[in-house]
PDB file of C-alpha atoms in Angstrom:
ATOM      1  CA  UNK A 191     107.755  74.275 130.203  1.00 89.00           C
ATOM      2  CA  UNK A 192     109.545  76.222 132.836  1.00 91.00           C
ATOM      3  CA  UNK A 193     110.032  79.887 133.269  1.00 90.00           C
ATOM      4  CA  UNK A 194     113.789  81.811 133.273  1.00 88.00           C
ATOM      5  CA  UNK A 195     115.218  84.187 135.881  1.00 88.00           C
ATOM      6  CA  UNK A 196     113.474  86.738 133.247  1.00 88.00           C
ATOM      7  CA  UNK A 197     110.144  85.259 133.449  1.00 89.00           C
ATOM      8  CA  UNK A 198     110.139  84.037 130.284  1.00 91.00           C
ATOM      9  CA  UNK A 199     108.999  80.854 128.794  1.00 94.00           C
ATOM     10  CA  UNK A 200     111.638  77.652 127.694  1.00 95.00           C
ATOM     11  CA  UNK A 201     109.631  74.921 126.040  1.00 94.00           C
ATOM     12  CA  UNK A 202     110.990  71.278 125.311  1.00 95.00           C
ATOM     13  CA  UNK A 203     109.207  69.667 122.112  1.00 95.00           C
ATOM     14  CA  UNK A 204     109.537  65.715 123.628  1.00 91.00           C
ATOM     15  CA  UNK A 205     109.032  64.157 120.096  1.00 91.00           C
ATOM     16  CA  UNK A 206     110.750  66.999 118.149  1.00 93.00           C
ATOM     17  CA  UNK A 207     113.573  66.651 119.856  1.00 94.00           C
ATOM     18  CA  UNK A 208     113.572  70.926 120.092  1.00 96.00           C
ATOM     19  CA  UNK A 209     114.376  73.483 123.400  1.00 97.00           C
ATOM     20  CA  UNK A 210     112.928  77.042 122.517  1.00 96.00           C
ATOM     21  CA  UNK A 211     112.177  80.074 124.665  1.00 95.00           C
ATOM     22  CA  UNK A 212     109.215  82.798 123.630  1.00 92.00           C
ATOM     23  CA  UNK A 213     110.479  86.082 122.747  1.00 89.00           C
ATOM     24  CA  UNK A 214     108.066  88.802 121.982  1.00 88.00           C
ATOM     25  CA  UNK A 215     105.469  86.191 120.966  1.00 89.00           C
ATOM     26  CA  UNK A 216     107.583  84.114 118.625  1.00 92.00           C
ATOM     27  CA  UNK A 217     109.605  80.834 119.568  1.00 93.00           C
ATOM     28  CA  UNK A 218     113.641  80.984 119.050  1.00 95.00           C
ATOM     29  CA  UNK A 219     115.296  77.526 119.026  1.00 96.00           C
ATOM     30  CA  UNK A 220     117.712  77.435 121.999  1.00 96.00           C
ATOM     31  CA  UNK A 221     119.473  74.236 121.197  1.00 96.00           C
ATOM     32  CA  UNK A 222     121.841  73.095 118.007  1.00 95.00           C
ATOM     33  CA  UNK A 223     120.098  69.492 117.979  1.00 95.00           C
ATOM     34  CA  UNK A 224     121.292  67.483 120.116  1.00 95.00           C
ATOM     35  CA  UNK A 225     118.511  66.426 122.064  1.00 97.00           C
ATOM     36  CA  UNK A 226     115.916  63.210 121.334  1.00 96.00           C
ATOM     37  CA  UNK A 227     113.598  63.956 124.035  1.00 96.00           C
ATOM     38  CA  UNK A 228     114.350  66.803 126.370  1.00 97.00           C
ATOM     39  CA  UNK A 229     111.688  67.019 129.384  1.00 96.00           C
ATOM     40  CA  UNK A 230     111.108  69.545 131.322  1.00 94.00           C
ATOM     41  CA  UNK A 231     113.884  72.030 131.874  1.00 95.00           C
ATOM     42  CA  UNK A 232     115.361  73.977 134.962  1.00 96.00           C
ATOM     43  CA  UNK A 233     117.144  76.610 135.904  1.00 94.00           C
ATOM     44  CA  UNK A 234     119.079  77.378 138.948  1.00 92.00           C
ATOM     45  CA  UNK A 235     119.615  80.528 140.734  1.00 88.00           C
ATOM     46  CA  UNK A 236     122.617  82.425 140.195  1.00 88.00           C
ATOM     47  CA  UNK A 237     123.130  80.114 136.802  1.00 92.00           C
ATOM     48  CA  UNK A 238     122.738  80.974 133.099  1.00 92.00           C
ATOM     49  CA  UNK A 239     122.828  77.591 132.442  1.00 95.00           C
ATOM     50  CA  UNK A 240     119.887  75.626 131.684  1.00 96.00           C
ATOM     51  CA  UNK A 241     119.661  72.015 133.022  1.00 97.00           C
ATOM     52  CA  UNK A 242     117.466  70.196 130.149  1.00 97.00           C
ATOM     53  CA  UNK A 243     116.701  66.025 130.748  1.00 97.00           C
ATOM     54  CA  UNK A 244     116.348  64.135 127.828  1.00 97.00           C
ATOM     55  CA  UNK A 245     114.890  61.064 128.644  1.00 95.00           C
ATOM     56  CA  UNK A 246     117.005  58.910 126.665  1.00 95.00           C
ATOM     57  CA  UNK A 247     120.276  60.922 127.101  1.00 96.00           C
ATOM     58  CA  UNK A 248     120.029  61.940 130.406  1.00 96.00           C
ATOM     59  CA  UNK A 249     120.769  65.352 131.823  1.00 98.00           C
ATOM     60  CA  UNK A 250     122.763  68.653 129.674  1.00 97.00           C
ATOM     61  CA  UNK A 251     123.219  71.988 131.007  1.00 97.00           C
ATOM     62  CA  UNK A 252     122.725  74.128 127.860  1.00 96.00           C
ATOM     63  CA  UNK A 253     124.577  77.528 128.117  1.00 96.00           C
ATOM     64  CA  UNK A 254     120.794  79.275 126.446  1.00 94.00           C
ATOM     65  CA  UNK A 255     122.984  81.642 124.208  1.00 93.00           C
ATOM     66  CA  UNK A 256     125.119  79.584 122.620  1.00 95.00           C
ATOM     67  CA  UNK A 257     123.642  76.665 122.000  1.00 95.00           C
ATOM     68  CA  UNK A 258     126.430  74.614 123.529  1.00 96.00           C
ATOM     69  CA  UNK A 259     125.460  71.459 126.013  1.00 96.00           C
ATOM     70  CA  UNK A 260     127.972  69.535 128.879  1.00 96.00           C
ATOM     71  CA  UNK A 261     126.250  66.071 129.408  1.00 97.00           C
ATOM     72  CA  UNK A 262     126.295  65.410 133.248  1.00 96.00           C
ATOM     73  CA  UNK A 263     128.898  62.298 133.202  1.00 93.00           C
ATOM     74  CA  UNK A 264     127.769  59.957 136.389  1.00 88.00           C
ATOM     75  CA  UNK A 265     130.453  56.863 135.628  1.00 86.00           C
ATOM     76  CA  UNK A 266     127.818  54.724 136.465  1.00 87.00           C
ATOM     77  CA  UNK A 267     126.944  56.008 140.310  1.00 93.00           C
ATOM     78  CA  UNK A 268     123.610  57.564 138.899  1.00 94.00           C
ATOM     79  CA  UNK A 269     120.765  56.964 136.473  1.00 94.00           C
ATOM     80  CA  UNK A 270     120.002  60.095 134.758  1.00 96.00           C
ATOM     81  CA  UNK A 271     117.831  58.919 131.760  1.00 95.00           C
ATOM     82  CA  UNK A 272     114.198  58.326 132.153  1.00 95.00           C
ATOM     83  CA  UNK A 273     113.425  61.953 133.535  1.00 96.00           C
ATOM     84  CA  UNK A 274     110.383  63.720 132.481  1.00 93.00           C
ATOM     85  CA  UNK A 275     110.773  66.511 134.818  1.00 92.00           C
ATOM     86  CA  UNK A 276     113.403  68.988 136.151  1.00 96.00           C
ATOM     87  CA  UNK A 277     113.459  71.255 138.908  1.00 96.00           C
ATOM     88  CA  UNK A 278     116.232  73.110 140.855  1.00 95.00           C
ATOM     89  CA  UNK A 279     116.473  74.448 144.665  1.00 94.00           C
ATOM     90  CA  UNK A 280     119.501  75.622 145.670  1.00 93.00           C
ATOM     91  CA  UNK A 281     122.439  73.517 144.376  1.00 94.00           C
ATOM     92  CA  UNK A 282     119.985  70.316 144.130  1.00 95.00           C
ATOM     93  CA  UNK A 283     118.502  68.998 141.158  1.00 97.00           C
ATOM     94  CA  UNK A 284     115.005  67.236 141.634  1.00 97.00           C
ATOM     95  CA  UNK A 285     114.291  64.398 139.018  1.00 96.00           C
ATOM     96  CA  UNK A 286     111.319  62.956 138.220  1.00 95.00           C
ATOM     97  CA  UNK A 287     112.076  59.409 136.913  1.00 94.00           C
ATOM     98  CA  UNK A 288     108.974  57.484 135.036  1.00 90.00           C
ATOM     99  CA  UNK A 289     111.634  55.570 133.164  1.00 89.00           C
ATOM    100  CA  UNK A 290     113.464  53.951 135.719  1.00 89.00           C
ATOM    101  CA  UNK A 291     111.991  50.792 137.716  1.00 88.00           C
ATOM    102  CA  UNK A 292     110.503  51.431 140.159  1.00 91.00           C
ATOM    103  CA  UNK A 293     109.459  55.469 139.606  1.00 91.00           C
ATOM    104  CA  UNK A 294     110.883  57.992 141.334  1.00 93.00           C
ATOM    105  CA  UNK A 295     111.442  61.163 142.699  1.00 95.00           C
ATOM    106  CA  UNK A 296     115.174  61.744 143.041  1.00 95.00           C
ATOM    107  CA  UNK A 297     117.947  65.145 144.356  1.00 96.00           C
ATOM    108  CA  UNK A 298     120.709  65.323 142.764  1.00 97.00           C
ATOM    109  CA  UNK A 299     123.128  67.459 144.561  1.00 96.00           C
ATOM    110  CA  UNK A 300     125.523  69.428 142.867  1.00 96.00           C
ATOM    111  CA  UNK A 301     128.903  70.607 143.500  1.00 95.00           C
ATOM    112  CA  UNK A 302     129.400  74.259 143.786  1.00 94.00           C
ATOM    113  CA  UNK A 303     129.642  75.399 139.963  1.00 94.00           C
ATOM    114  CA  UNK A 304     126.538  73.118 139.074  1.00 95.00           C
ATOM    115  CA  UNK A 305     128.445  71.335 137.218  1.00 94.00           C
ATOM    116  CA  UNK A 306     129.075  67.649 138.634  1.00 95.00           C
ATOM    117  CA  UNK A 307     126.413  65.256 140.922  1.00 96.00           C
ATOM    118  CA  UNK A 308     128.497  64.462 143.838  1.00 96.00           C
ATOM    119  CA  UNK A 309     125.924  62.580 145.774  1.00 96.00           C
ATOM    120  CA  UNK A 310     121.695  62.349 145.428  1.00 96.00           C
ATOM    121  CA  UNK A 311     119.072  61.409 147.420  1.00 95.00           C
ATOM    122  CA  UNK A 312     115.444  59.336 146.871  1.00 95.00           C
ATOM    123  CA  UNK A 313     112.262  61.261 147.966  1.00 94.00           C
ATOM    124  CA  UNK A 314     110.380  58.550 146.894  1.00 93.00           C
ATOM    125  CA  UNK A 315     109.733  55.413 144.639  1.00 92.00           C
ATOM    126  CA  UNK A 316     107.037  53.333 144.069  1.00 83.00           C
ATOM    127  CA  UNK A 317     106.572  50.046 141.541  1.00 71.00           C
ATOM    128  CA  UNK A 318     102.960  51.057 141.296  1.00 73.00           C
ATOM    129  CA  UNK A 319     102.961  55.127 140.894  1.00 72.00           C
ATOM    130  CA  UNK A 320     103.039  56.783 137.901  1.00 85.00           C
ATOM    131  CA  UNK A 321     105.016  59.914 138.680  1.00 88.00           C
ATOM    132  CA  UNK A 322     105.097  63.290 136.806  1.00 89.00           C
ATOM    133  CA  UNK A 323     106.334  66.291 137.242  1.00 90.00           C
ATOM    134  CA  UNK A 324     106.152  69.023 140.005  1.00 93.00           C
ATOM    135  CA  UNK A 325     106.413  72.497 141.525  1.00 93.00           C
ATOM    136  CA  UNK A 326     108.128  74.167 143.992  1.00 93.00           C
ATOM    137  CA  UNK A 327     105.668  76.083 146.402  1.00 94.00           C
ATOM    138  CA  UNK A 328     108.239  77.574 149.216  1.00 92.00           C
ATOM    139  CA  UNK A 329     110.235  75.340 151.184  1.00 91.00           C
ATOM    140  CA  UNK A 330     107.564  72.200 149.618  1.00 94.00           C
ATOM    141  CA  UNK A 331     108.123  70.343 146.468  1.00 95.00           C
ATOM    142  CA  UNK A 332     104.640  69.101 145.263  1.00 94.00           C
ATOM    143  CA  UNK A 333     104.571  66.443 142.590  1.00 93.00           C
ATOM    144  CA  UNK A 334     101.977  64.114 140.766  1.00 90.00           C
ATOM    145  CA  UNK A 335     102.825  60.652 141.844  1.00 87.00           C
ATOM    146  CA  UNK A 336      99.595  58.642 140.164  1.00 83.00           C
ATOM    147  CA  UNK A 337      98.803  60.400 136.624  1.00 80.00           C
ATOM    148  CA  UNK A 338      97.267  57.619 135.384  1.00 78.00           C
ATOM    149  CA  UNK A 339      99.672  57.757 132.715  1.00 74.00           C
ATOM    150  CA  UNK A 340      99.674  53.581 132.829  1.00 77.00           C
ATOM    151  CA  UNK A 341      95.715  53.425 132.509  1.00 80.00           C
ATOM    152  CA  UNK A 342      95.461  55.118 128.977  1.00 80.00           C
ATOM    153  CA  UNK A 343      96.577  53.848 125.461  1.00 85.00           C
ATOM    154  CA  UNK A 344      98.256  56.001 122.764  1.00 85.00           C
ATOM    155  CA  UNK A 345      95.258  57.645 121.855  1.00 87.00           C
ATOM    156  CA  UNK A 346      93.691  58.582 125.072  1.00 84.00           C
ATOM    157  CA  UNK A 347      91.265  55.832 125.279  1.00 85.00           C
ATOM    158  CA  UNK A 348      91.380  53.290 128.860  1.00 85.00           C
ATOM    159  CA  UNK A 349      93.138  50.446 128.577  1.00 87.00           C
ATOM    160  CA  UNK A 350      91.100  47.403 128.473  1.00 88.00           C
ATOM    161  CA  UNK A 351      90.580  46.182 132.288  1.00 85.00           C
ATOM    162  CA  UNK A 352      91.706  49.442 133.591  1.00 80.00           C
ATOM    163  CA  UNK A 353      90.870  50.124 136.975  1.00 80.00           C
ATOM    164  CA  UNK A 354      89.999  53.665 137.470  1.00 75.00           C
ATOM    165  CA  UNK A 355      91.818  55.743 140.155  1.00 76.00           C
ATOM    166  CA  UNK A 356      93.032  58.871 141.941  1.00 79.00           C
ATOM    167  CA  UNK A 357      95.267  61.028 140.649  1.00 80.00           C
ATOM    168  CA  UNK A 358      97.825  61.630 144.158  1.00 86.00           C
ATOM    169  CA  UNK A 359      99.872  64.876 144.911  1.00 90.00           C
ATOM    170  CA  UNK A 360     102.825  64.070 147.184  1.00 91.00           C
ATOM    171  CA  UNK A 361     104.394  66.714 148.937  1.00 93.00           C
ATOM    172  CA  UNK A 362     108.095  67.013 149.753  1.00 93.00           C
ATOM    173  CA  UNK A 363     109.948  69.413 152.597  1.00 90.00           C
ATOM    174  CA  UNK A 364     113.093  70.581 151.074  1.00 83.00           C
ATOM    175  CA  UNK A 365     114.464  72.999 152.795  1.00 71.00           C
ATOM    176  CA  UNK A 366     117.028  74.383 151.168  1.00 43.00           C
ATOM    177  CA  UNK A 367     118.542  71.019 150.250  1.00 40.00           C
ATOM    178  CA  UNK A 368     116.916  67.078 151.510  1.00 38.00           C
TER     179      UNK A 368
END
Protein backbone atom coordinates (compact mmCIF):
# COMPACT_ATOMS: atom_id res chain seq x y z
CA UNK A 1 0.00 0.00 0.00
CA UNK A 2 1.21 3.49 -0.55
CA UNK A 3 -0.54 6.76 -0.27
CA UNK A 4 -1.10 9.45 -3.47
CA UNK A 5 -0.22 13.15 -3.62
CA UNK A 6 -4.08 13.23 -2.36
CA UNK A 7 -3.55 11.13 0.58
CA UNK A 8 -5.34 8.49 -0.58
CA UNK A 9 -4.81 4.84 -0.50
CA UNK A 10 -3.39 2.55 -3.84
CA UNK A 11 -3.40 -1.11 -2.92
CA UNK A 12 -1.62 -3.94 -5.02
CA UNK A 13 -3.47 -7.46 -4.59
CA UNK A 14 0.12 -9.68 -5.10
CA UNK A 15 -1.84 -12.93 -5.96
CA UNK A 16 -4.80 -11.18 -7.69
CA UNK A 17 -2.81 -9.68 -9.88
CA UNK A 18 -5.15 -6.18 -9.09
CA UNK A 19 -3.92 -2.16 -8.41
CA UNK A 20 -6.94 -0.27 -6.73
CA UNK A 21 -7.14 3.03 -4.86
CA UNK A 22 -10.02 3.71 -1.95
CA UNK A 23 -12.47 6.23 -2.85
CA UNK A 24 -15.05 7.22 -0.37
CA UNK A 25 -14.71 3.81 1.32
CA UNK A 26 -15.01 1.59 -1.72
CA UNK A 27 -12.02 0.13 -3.88
CA UNK A 28 -11.91 1.23 -7.79
CA UNK A 29 -9.63 -0.99 -9.93
CA UNK A 30 -6.86 1.26 -11.31
CA UNK A 31 -5.33 -1.14 -13.74
CA UNK A 32 -6.83 -2.99 -17.12
CA UNK A 33 -4.99 -6.39 -16.09
CA UNK A 34 -1.93 -6.47 -16.90
CA UNK A 35 -0.18 -7.15 -13.87
CA UNK A 36 0.75 -10.88 -12.20
CA UNK A 37 2.10 -9.59 -9.08
CA UNK A 38 2.38 -5.87 -8.60
CA UNK A 39 4.23 -4.94 -5.15
CA UNK A 40 4.19 -2.10 -3.59
CA UNK A 41 3.58 1.02 -5.61
CA UNK A 42 5.10 4.65 -5.74
CA UNK A 43 4.57 7.78 -6.68
CA UNK A 44 6.82 10.60 -7.44
CA UNK A 45 6.45 14.20 -6.88
CA UNK A 46 5.36 16.35 -9.54
CA UNK A 47 4.12 12.89 -11.44
CA UNK A 48 0.61 11.49 -12.05
CA UNK A 49 2.11 8.50 -12.90
CA UNK A 50 2.22 5.63 -10.70
CA UNK A 51 5.38 3.42 -10.69
CA UNK A 52 3.84 -0.22 -9.81
CA UNK A 53 6.66 -3.44 -9.60
CA UNK A 54 5.41 -6.58 -10.47
CA UNK A 55 7.65 -9.03 -9.37
CA UNK A 56 7.68 -11.12 -12.31
CA UNK A 57 7.33 -8.28 -14.91
CA UNK A 58 9.31 -5.80 -13.51
CA UNK A 59 8.53 -2.13 -13.20
CA UNK A 60 5.18 -0.04 -15.17
CA UNK A 61 4.34 3.44 -14.64
CA UNK A 62 0.50 3.31 -14.78
CA UNK A 63 -1.02 6.71 -15.87
CA UNK A 64 -3.95 6.03 -12.54
CA UNK A 65 -6.79 7.40 -14.88
CA UNK A 66 -6.51 5.60 -17.71
CA UNK A 67 -5.50 2.50 -17.00
CA UNK A 68 -2.65 2.56 -19.49
CA UNK A 69 1.03 1.08 -18.35
CA UNK A 70 4.82 1.86 -20.16
CA UNK A 71 7.03 -1.13 -18.96
CA UNK A 72 10.47 0.39 -17.94
CA UNK A 73 12.66 -1.28 -20.92
CA UNK A 74 16.40 -1.79 -19.28
CA UNK A 75 18.03 -3.80 -22.54
CA UNK A 76 19.56 -5.87 -20.17
CA UNK A 77 21.71 -3.10 -17.97
CA UNK A 78 19.17 -3.65 -15.01
CA UNK A 79 17.17 -6.30 -13.18
CA UNK A 80 13.85 -4.97 -12.47
CA UNK A 81 11.84 -8.16 -11.54
CA UNK A 82 11.94 -9.55 -8.11
CA UNK A 83 10.78 -6.20 -6.36
CA UNK A 84 8.44 -6.31 -3.53
CA UNK A 85 8.70 -2.75 -2.72
CA UNK A 86 8.69 0.73 -4.37
CA UNK A 87 9.55 4.00 -3.21
CA UNK A 88 10.42 7.35 -4.91
CA UNK A 89 12.68 10.50 -3.75
CA UNK A 90 13.25 12.90 -6.09
CA UNK A 91 13.91 11.47 -9.59
CA UNK A 92 15.23 8.05 -7.90
CA UNK A 93 13.43 4.98 -7.63
CA UNK A 94 14.32 2.75 -4.50
CA UNK A 95 13.81 -1.10 -5.10
CA UNK A 96 13.58 -3.59 -2.79
CA UNK A 97 14.76 -6.84 -4.49
CA UNK A 98 13.93 -10.32 -2.47
CA UNK A 99 13.98 -11.99 -5.86
CA UNK A 100 17.24 -11.35 -7.07
CA UNK A 101 20.47 -13.25 -5.61
CA UNK A 102 21.80 -11.92 -3.36
CA UNK A 103 18.82 -9.35 -1.88
CA UNK A 104 18.91 -6.00 -2.26
CA UNK A 105 18.21 -2.60 -1.84
CA UNK A 106 18.70 -0.79 -5.14
CA UNK A 107 18.16 3.45 -6.78
CA UNK A 108 17.21 3.61 -9.82
CA UNK A 109 17.74 7.00 -11.19
CA UNK A 110 15.60 8.41 -13.62
CA UNK A 111 15.92 10.73 -16.40
CA UNK A 112 14.06 13.92 -16.17
CA UNK A 113 10.40 12.87 -17.37
CA UNK A 114 10.57 9.63 -15.11
CA UNK A 115 10.44 7.84 -17.76
CA UNK A 116 13.83 5.87 -18.54
CA UNK A 117 16.66 4.36 -15.74
CA UNK A 118 19.75 5.93 -16.94
CA UNK A 119 22.01 4.66 -14.26
CA UNK A 120 21.23 2.98 -10.43
CA UNK A 121 22.96 2.47 -7.52
CA UNK A 122 23.20 -0.59 -4.63
CA UNK A 123 22.45 0.52 -1.00
CA UNK A 124 22.91 -2.77 -0.01
CA UNK A 125 22.88 -6.64 -0.61
CA UNK A 126 23.25 -9.43 1.40
CA UNK A 127 23.12 -13.50 0.52
CA UNK A 128 21.78 -13.96 4.00
CA UNK A 129 19.05 -10.96 4.55
CA UNK A 130 15.72 -11.21 3.85
CA UNK A 131 14.78 -7.71 2.75
CA UNK A 132 11.32 -6.01 2.67
CA UNK A 133 10.08 -3.03 2.14
CA UNK A 134 10.63 0.53 3.61
CA UNK A 135 9.82 4.16 4.41
CA UNK A 136 11.05 7.32 3.83
CA UNK A 137 11.45 9.34 7.19
CA UNK A 138 13.19 12.81 5.88
CA UNK A 139 16.37 12.71 4.23
CA UNK A 140 16.58 8.57 5.74
CA UNK A 141 15.27 5.61 3.95
CA UNK A 142 14.52 2.90 6.64
CA UNK A 143 13.96 -0.63 5.45
CA UNK A 144 13.49 -4.24 6.94
CA UNK A 145 16.52 -6.14 5.89
CA UNK A 146 15.89 -9.62 8.08
CA UNK A 147 11.92 -10.35 8.03
CA UNK A 148 12.35 -13.68 8.63
CA UNK A 149 10.52 -14.23 5.59
CA UNK A 150 13.08 -17.47 4.93
CA UNK A 151 12.31 -19.00 8.52
CA UNK A 152 8.48 -19.61 7.96
CA UNK A 153 6.61 -22.12 5.63
CA UNK A 154 3.46 -21.32 3.60
CA UNK A 155 1.31 -21.44 6.41
CA UNK A 156 3.07 -19.49 9.01
CA UNK A 157 4.49 -22.31 10.89
CA UNK A 158 8.84 -22.38 11.45
CA UNK A 159 10.57 -24.23 9.24
CA UNK A 160 11.97 -27.32 10.61
CA UNK A 161 15.64 -26.43 12.06
CA UNK A 162 14.91 -22.82 11.94
CA UNK A 163 17.07 -20.75 13.87
CA UNK A 164 15.23 -17.97 15.43
CA UNK A 165 16.41 -14.34 14.88
CA UNK A 166 16.16 -10.55 14.81
CA UNK A 167 14.21 -8.83 12.68
CA UNK A 168 17.02 -5.70 11.45
CA UNK A 169 16.01 -2.10 10.30
CA UNK A 170 18.74 -0.62 8.09
CA UNK A 171 18.80 2.89 7.59
CA UNK A 172 19.83 4.71 4.42
CA UNK A 173 20.95 8.68 3.94
CA UNK A 174 19.53 9.78 0.73
CA UNK A 175 19.68 13.03 0.37
CA UNK A 176 17.96 14.06 -2.30
CA UNK A 177 19.45 11.39 -4.56
CA UNK A 178 22.53 8.44 -3.31
Amino acid sequence: MALNHDGEPIVSDGEGGGVYQLVKGSLHRLDRGDFISPQTPAQCPGSDMLFIPDYARGIGAMDPRTGRIEWFVSGGRHALAGIDGLYCRGQTLFAVQNGTTPQRVIAFHLNDTLTQITGETIVDKRNNGDFTHGVFVGDSFLYIADSGWSRIDEHGMAKPNAQPGKARVMQYQANGSP
